[in-house]
Every structure is written in structure tokens, then in C-alpha cells.
mmCIF file of N, CA and C in Angstrom:
data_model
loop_
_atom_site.group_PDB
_atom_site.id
_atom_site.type_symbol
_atom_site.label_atom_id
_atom_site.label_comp_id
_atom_site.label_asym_id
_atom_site.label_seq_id
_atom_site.Cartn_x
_atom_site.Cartn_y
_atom_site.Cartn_z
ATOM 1 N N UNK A 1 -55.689 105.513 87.194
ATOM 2 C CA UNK A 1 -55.347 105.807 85.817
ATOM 3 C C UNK A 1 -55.997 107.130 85.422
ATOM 4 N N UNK A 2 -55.207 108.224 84.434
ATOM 5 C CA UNK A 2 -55.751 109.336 84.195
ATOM 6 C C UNK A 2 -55.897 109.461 82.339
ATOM 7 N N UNK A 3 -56.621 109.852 81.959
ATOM 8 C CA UNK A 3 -56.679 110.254 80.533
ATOM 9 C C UNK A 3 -56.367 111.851 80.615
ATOM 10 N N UNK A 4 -55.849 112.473 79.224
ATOM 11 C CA UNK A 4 -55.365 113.623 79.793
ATOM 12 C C UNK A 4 -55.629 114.369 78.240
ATOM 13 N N UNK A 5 -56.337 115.348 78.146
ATOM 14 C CA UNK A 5 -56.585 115.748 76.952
ATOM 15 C C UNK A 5 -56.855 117.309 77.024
ATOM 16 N N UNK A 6 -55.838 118.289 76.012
ATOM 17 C CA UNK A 6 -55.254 119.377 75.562
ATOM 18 C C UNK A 6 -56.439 119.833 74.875
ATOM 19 N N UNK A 7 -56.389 121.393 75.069
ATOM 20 C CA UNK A 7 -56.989 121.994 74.209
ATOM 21 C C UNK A 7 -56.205 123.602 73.994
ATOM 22 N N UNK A 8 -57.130 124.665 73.206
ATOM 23 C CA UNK A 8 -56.586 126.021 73.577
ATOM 24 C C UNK A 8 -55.323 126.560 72.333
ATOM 25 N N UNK A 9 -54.871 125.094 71.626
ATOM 26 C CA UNK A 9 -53.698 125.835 70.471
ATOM 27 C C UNK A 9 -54.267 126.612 69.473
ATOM 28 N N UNK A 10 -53.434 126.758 68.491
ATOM 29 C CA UNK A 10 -54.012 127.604 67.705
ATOM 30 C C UNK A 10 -53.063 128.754 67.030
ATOM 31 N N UNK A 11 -53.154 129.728 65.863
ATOM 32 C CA UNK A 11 -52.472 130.147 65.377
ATOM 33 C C UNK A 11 -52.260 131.711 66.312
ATOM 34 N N UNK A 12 -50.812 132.112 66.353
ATOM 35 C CA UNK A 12 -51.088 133.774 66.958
ATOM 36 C C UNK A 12 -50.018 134.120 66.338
ATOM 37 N N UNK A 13 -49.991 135.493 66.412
ATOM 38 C CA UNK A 13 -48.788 136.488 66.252
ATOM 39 C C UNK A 13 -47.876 136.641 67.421
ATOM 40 N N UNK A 14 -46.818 136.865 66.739
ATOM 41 C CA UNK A 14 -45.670 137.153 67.980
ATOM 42 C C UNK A 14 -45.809 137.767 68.857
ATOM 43 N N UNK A 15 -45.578 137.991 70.131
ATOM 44 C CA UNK A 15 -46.230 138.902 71.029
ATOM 45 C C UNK A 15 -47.187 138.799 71.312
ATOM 46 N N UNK A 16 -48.350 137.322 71.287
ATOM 47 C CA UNK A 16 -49.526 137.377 70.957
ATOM 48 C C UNK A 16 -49.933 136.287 72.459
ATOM 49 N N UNK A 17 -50.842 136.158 73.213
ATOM 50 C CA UNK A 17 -50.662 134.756 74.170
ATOM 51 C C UNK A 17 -52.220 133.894 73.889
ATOM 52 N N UNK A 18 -51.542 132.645 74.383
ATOM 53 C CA UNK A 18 -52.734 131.727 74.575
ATOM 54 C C UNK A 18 -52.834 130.923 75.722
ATOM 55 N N UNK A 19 -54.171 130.154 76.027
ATOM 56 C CA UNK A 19 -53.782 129.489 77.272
ATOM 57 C C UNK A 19 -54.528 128.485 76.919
ATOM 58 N N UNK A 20 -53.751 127.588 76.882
ATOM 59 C CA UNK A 20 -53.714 126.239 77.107
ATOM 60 C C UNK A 20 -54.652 125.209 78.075
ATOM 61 N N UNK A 21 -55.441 124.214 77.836
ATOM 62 C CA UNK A 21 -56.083 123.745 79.163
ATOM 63 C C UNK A 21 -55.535 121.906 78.789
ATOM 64 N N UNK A 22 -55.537 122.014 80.257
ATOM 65 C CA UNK A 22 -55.302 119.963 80.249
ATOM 66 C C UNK A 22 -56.606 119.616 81.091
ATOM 67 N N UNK A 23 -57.506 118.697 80.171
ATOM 68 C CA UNK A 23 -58.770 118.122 80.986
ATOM 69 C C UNK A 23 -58.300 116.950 81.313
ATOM 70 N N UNK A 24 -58.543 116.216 82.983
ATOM 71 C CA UNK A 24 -58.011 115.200 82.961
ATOM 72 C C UNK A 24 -59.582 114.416 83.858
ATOM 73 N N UNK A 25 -59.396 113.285 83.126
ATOM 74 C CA UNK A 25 -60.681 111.937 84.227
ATOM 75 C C UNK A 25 -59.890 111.364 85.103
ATOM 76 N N UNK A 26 -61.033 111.208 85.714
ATOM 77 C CA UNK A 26 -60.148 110.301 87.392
ATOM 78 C C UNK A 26 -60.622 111.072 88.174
ATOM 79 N N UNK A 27 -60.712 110.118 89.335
ATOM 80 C CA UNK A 27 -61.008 111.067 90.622
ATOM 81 C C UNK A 27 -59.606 111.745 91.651
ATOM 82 N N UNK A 28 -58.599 110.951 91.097
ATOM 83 C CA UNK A 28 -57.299 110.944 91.358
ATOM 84 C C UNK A 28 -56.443 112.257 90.968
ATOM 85 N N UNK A 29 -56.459 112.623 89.995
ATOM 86 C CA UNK A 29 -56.172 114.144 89.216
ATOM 87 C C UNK A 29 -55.273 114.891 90.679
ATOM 88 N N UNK A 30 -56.185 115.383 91.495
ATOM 89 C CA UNK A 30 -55.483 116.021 92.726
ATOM 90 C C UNK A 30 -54.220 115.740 93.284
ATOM 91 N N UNK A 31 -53.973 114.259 93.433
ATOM 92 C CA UNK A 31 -52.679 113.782 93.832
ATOM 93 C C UNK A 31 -52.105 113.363 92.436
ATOM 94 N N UNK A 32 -51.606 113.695 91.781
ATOM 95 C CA UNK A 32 -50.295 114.256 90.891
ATOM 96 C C UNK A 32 -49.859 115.378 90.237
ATOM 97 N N UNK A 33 -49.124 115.387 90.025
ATOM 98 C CA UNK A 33 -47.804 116.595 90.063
ATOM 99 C C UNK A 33 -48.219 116.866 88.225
ATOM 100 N N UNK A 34 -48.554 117.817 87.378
ATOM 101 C CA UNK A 34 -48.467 117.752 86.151
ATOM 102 C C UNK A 34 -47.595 118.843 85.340
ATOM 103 N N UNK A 35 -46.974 117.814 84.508
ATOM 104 C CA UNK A 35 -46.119 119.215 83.486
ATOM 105 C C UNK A 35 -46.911 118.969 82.162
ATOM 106 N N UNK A 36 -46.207 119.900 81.493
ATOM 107 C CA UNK A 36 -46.001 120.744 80.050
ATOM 108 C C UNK A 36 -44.799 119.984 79.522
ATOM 109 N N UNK A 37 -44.778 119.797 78.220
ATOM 110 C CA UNK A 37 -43.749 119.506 77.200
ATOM 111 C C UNK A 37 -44.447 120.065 76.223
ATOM 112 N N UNK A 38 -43.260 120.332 75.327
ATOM 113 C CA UNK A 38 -43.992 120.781 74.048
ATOM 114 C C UNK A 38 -42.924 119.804 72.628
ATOM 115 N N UNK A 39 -42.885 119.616 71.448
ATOM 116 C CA UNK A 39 -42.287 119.111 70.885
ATOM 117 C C UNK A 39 -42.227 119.767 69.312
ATOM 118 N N UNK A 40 -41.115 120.563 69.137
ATOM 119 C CA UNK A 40 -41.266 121.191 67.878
ATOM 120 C C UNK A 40 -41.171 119.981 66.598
ATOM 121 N N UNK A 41 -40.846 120.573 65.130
ATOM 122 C CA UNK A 41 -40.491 119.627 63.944
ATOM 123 C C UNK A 41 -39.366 119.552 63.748
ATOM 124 N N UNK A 42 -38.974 118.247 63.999
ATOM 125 C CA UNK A 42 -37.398 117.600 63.495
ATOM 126 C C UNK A 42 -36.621 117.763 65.340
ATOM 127 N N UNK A 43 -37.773 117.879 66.386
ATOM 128 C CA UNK A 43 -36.889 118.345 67.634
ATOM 129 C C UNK A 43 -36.882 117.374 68.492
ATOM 130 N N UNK A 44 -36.271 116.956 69.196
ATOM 131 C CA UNK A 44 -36.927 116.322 70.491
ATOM 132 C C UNK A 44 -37.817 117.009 71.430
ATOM 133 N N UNK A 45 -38.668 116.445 72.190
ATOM 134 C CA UNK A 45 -39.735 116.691 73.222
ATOM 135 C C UNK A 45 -39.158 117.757 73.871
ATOM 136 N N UNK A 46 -39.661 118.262 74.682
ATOM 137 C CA UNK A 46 -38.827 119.687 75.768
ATOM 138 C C UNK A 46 -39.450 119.643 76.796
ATOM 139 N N UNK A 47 -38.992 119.624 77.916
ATOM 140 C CA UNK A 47 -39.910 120.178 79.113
ATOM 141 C C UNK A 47 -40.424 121.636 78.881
ATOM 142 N N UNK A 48 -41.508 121.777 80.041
ATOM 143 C CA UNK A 48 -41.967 123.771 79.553
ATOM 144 C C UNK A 48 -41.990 123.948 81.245
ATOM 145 N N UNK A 49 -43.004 123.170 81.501
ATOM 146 C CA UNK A 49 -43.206 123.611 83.055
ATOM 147 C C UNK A 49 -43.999 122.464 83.931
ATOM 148 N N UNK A 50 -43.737 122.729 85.017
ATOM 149 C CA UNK A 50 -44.287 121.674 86.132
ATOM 150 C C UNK A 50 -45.325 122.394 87.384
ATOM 151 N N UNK A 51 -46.215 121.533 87.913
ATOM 152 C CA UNK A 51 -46.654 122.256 88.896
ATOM 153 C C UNK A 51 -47.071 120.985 90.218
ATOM 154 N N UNK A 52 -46.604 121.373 91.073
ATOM 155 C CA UNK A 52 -47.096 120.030 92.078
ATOM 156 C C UNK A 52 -48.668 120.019 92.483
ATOM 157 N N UNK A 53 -48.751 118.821 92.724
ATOM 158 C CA UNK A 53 -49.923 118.288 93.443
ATOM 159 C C UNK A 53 -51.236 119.408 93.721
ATOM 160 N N UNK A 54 -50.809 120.599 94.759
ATOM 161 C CA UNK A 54 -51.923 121.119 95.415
ATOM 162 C C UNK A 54 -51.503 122.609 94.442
ATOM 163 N N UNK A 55 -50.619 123.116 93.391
ATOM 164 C CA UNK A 55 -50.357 124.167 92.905
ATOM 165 C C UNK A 55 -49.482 125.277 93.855
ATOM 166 N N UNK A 56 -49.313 124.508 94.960
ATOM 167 C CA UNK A 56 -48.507 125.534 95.949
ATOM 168 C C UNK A 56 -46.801 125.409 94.742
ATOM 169 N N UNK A 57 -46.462 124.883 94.193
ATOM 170 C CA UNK A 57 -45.029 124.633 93.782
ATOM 171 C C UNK A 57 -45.010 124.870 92.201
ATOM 172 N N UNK A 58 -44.209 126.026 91.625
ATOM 173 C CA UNK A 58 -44.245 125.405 90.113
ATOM 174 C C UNK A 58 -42.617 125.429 89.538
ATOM 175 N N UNK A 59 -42.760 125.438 88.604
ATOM 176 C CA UNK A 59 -41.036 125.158 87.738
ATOM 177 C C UNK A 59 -41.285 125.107 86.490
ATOM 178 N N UNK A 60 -40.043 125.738 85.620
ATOM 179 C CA UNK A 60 -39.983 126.189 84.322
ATOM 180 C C UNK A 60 -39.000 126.183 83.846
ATOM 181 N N UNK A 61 -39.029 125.769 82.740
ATOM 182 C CA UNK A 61 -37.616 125.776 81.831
ATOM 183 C C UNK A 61 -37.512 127.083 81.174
ATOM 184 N N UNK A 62 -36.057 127.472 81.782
ATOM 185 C CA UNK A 62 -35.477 129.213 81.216
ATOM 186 C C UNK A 62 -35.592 129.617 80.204
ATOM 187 N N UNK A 63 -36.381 128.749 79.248
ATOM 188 C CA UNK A 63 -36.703 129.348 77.757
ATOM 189 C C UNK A 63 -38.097 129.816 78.048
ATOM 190 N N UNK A 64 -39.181 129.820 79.046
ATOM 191 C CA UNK A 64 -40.128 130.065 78.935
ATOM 192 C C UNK A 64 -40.324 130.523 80.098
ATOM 193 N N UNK A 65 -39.402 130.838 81.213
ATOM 194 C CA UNK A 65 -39.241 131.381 82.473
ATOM 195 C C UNK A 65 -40.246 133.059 82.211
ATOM 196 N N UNK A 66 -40.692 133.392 83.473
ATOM 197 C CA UNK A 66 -40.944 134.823 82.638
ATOM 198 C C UNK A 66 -42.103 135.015 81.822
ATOM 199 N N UNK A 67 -42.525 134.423 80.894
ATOM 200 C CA UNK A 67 -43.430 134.570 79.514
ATOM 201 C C UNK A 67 -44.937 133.287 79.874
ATOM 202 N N UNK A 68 -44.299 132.380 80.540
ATOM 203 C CA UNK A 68 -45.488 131.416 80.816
ATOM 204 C C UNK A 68 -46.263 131.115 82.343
ATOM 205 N N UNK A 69 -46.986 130.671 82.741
ATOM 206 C CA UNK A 69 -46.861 130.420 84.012
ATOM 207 C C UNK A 69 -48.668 129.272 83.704
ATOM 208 N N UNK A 70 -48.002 128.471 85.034
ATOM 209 C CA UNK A 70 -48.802 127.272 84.717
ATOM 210 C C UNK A 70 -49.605 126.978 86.223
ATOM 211 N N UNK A 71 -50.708 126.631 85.856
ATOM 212 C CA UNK A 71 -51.283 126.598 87.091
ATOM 213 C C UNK A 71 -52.642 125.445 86.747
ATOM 214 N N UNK A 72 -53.654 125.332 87.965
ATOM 215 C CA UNK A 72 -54.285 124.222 88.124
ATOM 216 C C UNK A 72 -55.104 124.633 88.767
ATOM 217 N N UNK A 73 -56.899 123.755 88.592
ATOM 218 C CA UNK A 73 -58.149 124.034 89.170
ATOM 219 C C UNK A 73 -58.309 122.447 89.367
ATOM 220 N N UNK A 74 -57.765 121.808 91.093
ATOM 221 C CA UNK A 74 -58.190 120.639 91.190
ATOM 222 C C UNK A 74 -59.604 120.145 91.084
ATOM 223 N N UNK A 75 -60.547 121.367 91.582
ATOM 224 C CA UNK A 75 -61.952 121.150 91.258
ATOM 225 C C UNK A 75 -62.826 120.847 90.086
ATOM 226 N N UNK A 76 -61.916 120.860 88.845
ATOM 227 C CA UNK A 76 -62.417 121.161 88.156
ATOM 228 C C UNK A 76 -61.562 119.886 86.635
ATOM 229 N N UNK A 77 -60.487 118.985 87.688
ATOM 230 C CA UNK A 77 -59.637 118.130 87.245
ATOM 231 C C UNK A 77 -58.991 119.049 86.161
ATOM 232 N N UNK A 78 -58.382 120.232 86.398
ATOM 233 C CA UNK A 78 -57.477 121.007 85.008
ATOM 234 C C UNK A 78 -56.213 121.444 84.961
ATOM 235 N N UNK A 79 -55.581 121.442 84.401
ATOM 236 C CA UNK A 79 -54.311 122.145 84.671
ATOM 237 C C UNK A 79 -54.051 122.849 82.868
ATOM 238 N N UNK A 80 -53.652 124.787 83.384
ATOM 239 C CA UNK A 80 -53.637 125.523 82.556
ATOM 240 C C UNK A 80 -52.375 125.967 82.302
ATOM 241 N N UNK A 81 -51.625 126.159 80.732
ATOM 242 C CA UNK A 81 -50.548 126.959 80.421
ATOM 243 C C UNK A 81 -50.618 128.467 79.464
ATOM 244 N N UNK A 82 -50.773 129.490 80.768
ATOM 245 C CA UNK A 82 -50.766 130.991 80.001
ATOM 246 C C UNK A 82 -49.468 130.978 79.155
ATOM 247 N N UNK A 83 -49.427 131.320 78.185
ATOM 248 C CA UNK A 83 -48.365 131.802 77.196
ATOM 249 C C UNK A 83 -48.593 133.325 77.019
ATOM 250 N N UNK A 84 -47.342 134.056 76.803
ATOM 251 C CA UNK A 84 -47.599 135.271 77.218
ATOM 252 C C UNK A 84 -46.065 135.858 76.563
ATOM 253 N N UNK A 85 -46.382 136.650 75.283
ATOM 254 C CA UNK A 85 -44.901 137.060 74.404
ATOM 255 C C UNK A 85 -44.338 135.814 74.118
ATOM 256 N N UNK A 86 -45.441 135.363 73.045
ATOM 257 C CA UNK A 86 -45.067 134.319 72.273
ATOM 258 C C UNK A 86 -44.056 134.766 71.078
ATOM 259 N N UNK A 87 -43.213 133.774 70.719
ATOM 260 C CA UNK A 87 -42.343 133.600 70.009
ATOM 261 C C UNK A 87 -42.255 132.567 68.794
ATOM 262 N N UNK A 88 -41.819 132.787 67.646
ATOM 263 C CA UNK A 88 -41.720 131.969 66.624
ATOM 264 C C UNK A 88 -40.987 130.369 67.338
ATOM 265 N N UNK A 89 -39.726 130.854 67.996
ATOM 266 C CA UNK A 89 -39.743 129.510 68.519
ATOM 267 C C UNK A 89 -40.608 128.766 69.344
ATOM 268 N N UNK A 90 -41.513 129.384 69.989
ATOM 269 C CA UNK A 90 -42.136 128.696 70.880
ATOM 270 C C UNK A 90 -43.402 127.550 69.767
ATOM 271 N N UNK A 91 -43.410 128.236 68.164
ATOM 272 C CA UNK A 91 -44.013 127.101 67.697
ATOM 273 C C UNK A 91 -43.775 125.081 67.850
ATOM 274 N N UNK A 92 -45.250 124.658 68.572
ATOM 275 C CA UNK A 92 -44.863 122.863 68.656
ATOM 276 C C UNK A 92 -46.033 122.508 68.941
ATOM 277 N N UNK A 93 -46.131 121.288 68.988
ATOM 278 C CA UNK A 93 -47.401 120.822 69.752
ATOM 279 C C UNK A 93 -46.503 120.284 70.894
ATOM 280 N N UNK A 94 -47.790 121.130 71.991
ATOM 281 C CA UNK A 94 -47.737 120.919 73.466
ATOM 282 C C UNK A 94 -48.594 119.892 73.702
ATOM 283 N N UNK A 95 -47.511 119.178 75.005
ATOM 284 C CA UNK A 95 -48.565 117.867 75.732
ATOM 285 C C UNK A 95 -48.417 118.324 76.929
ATOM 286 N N UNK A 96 -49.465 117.936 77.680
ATOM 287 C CA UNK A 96 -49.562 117.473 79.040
ATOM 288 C C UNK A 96 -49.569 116.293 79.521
ATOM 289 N N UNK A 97 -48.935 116.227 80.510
ATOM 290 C CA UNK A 97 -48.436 115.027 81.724
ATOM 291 C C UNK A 97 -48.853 114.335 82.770
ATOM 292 N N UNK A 98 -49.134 113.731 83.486
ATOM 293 C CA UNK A 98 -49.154 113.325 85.279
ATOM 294 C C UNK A 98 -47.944 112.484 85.578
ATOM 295 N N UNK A 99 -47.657 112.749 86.606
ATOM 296 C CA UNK A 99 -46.843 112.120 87.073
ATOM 297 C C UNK A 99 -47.153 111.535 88.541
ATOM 298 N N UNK A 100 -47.735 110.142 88.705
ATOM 299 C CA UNK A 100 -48.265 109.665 89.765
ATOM 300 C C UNK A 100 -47.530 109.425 90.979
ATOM 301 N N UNK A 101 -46.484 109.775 90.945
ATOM 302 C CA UNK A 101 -45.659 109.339 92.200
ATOM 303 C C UNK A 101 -45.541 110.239 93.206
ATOM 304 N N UNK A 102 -46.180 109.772 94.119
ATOM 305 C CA UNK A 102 -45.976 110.659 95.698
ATOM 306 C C UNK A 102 -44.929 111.066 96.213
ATOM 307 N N UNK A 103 -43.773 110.709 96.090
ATOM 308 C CA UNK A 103 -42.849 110.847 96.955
ATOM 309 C C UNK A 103 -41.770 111.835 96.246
ATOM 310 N N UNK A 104 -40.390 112.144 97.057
ATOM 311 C CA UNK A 104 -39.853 113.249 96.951
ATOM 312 C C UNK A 104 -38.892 112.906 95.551
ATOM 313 N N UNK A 105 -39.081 114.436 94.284
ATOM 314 C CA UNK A 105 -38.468 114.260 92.978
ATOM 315 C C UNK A 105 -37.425 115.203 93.292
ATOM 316 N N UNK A 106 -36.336 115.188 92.739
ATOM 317 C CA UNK A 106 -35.290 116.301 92.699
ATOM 318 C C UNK A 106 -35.752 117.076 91.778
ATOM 319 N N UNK A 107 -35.638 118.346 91.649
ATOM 320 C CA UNK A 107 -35.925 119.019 90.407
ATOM 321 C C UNK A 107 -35.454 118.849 88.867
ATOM 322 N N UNK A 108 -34.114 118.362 89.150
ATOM 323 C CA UNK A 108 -33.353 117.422 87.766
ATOM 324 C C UNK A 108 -34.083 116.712 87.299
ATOM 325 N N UNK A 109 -35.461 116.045 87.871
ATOM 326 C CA UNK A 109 -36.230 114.876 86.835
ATOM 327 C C UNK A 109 -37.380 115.266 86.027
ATOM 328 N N UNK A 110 -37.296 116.697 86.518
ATOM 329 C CA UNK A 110 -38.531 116.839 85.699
ATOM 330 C C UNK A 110 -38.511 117.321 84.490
ATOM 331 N N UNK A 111 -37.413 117.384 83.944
ATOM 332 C CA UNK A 111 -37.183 117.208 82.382
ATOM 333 C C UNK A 111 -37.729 115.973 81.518
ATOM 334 N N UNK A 112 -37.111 114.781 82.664
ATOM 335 C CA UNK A 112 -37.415 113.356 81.689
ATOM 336 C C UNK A 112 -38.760 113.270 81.447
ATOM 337 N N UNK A 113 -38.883 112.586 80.167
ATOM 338 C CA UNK A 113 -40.660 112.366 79.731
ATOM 339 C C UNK A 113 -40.578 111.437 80.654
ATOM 340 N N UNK A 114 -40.271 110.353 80.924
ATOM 341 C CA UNK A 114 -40.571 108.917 81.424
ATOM 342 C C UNK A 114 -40.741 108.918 82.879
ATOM 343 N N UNK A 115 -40.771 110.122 83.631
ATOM 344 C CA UNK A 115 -41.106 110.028 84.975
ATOM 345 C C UNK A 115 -42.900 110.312 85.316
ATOM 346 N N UNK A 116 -43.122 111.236 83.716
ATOM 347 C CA UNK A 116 -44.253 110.839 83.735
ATOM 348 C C UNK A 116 -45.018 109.613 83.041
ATOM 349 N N UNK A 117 -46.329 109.141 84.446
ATOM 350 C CA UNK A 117 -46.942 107.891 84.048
ATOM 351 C C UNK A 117 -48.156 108.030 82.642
ATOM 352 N N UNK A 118 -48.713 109.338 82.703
ATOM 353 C CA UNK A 118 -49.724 109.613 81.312
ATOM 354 C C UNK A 118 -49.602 110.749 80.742
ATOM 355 N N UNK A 119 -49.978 110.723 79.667
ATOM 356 C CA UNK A 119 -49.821 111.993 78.521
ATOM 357 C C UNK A 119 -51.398 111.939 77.580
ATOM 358 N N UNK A 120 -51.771 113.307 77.240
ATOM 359 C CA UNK A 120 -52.756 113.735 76.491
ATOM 360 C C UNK A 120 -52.209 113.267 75.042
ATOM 361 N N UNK A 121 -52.755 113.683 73.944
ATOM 362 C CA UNK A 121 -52.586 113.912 72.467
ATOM 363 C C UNK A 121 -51.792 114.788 72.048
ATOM 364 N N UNK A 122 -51.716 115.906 72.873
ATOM 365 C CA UNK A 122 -51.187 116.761 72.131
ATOM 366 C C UNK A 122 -52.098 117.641 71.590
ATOM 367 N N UNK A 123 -51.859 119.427 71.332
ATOM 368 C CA UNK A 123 -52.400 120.490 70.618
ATOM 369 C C UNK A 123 -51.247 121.013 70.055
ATOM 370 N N UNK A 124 -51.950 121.782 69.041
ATOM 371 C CA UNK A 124 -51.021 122.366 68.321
ATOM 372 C C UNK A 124 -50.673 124.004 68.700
ATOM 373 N N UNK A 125 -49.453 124.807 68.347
ATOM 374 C CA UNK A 125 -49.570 126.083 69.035
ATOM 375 C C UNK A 125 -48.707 126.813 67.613
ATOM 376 N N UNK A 126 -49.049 127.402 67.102
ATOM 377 C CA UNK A 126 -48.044 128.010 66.023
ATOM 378 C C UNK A 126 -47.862 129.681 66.192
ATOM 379 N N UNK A 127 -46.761 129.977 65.932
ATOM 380 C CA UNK A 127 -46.617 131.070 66.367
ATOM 381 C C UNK A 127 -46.115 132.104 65.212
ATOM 382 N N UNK A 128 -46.603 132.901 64.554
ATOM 383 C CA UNK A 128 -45.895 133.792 63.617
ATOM 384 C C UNK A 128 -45.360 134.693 63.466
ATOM 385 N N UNK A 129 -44.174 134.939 62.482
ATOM 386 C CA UNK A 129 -43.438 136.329 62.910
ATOM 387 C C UNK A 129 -43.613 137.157 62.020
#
């Protein structure tokens, strides 16, 4: 079992970046795969980005392709989201994920929330224009 808790939001200007951290407990952390969602007001949830297991693999949704990039310090149980030419839309609170399952995902699933097994609280990220 992992607890998973966000930090790093906060207010910026457009064009402005932040980076994001996911602290996670467990000794386990290493073997799962963790994404990014973020969830604006009045929106549904969104995927942002994924990164596998050892950080050799990542993936991004084309709204944030380019501008974000997500990465991980297993030593340190973390996984980080640089934001980079932030955007008014990109205002939401972002969560982080695990997704405990070992075995082989198509890239099509990593949109769904429900493939992941835990989620943080949530931070907030606001962005101004």
C-alpha cells in the first residue's frame, strides 16, 4: 500500500513554471508506474503524464506534450512534474497516482483514473494571464 502526497502548487504567471513533487511511503514506491492528472472547475479529471517503474519510459497528453516533463527519484520515493510555459488553461489541482500492476498496459489505459490503485490529495496550480 502507498500514501501519496503533492506538493509545489501555487500561483504563477503565464509563461511562468513550477515543479511539482509526489512524496510517496512504502518501501514498494519503485515497482509502480506513476502518473499526473490534474482536474480543472466544472471539468472532469485529465490525464497529464505517466512515467514507468524505473523512469526509463514516459508519456503525455498533447496538451502538455512539449511544456512538461515528468520524472522520478526512486531513492528518494518521489516522482516530479516540471511545468514549463504555463498557461491559463493549465489552471487545476493536480494529483498524483500509482499504479501497482506489473504487467504489460497498452498506452490507451493510461488515461483511465481507475487503473490507478492510489492517489495523493491533490495541490493546487493556478495560472494567470
Amino acid at each position: 500500500q502507498a500514501q501519496l502526497e503533492e506538493s509545489g502548487g501555487g500561483l504563477v504567471q503565464a509563461g511562468g513554471s513550477l515543479r511539482l513533487s509526489c512524496a510517496a511511503s512504502g518501501r514498494t514506491f519503485s515497482n509502480y508506474d506513476m502518473g499526473w492528472f490534474r482536474q480543472a472547475p466544472g471539468k472532469e479529471r485529465e490525464f497529464v503524464a505517466r512515467i514507468n517503474w524505473s523512469g526509463a519510459s514516459t508519456y503525455y497528453a498533447d496538451s502538455v506534450k512539449g511544456r512538461f516533463t515528468i520524472s522520478r527519484d526512486n531513492a528518494k520515493n518521489t516522482v516530479y512534474l516540471q511545468m514549463n510555459s504555463l498557461e491559463p488553461e493549465d489552471t487545476a489541482v493536480y494529483y498524483c497516482a500509482a499504479d501497482s500492476y506489473r504487467g504489460y498496459r497498452d498506452s490507451s489505459s493510461y488515461y483511465r483514473g481507475h487503473i490507478y490503485a492510489y492517489w495523493g490529495q491533490g495541490t493546487q496550480v493556478t495560472v494567470s494571464s
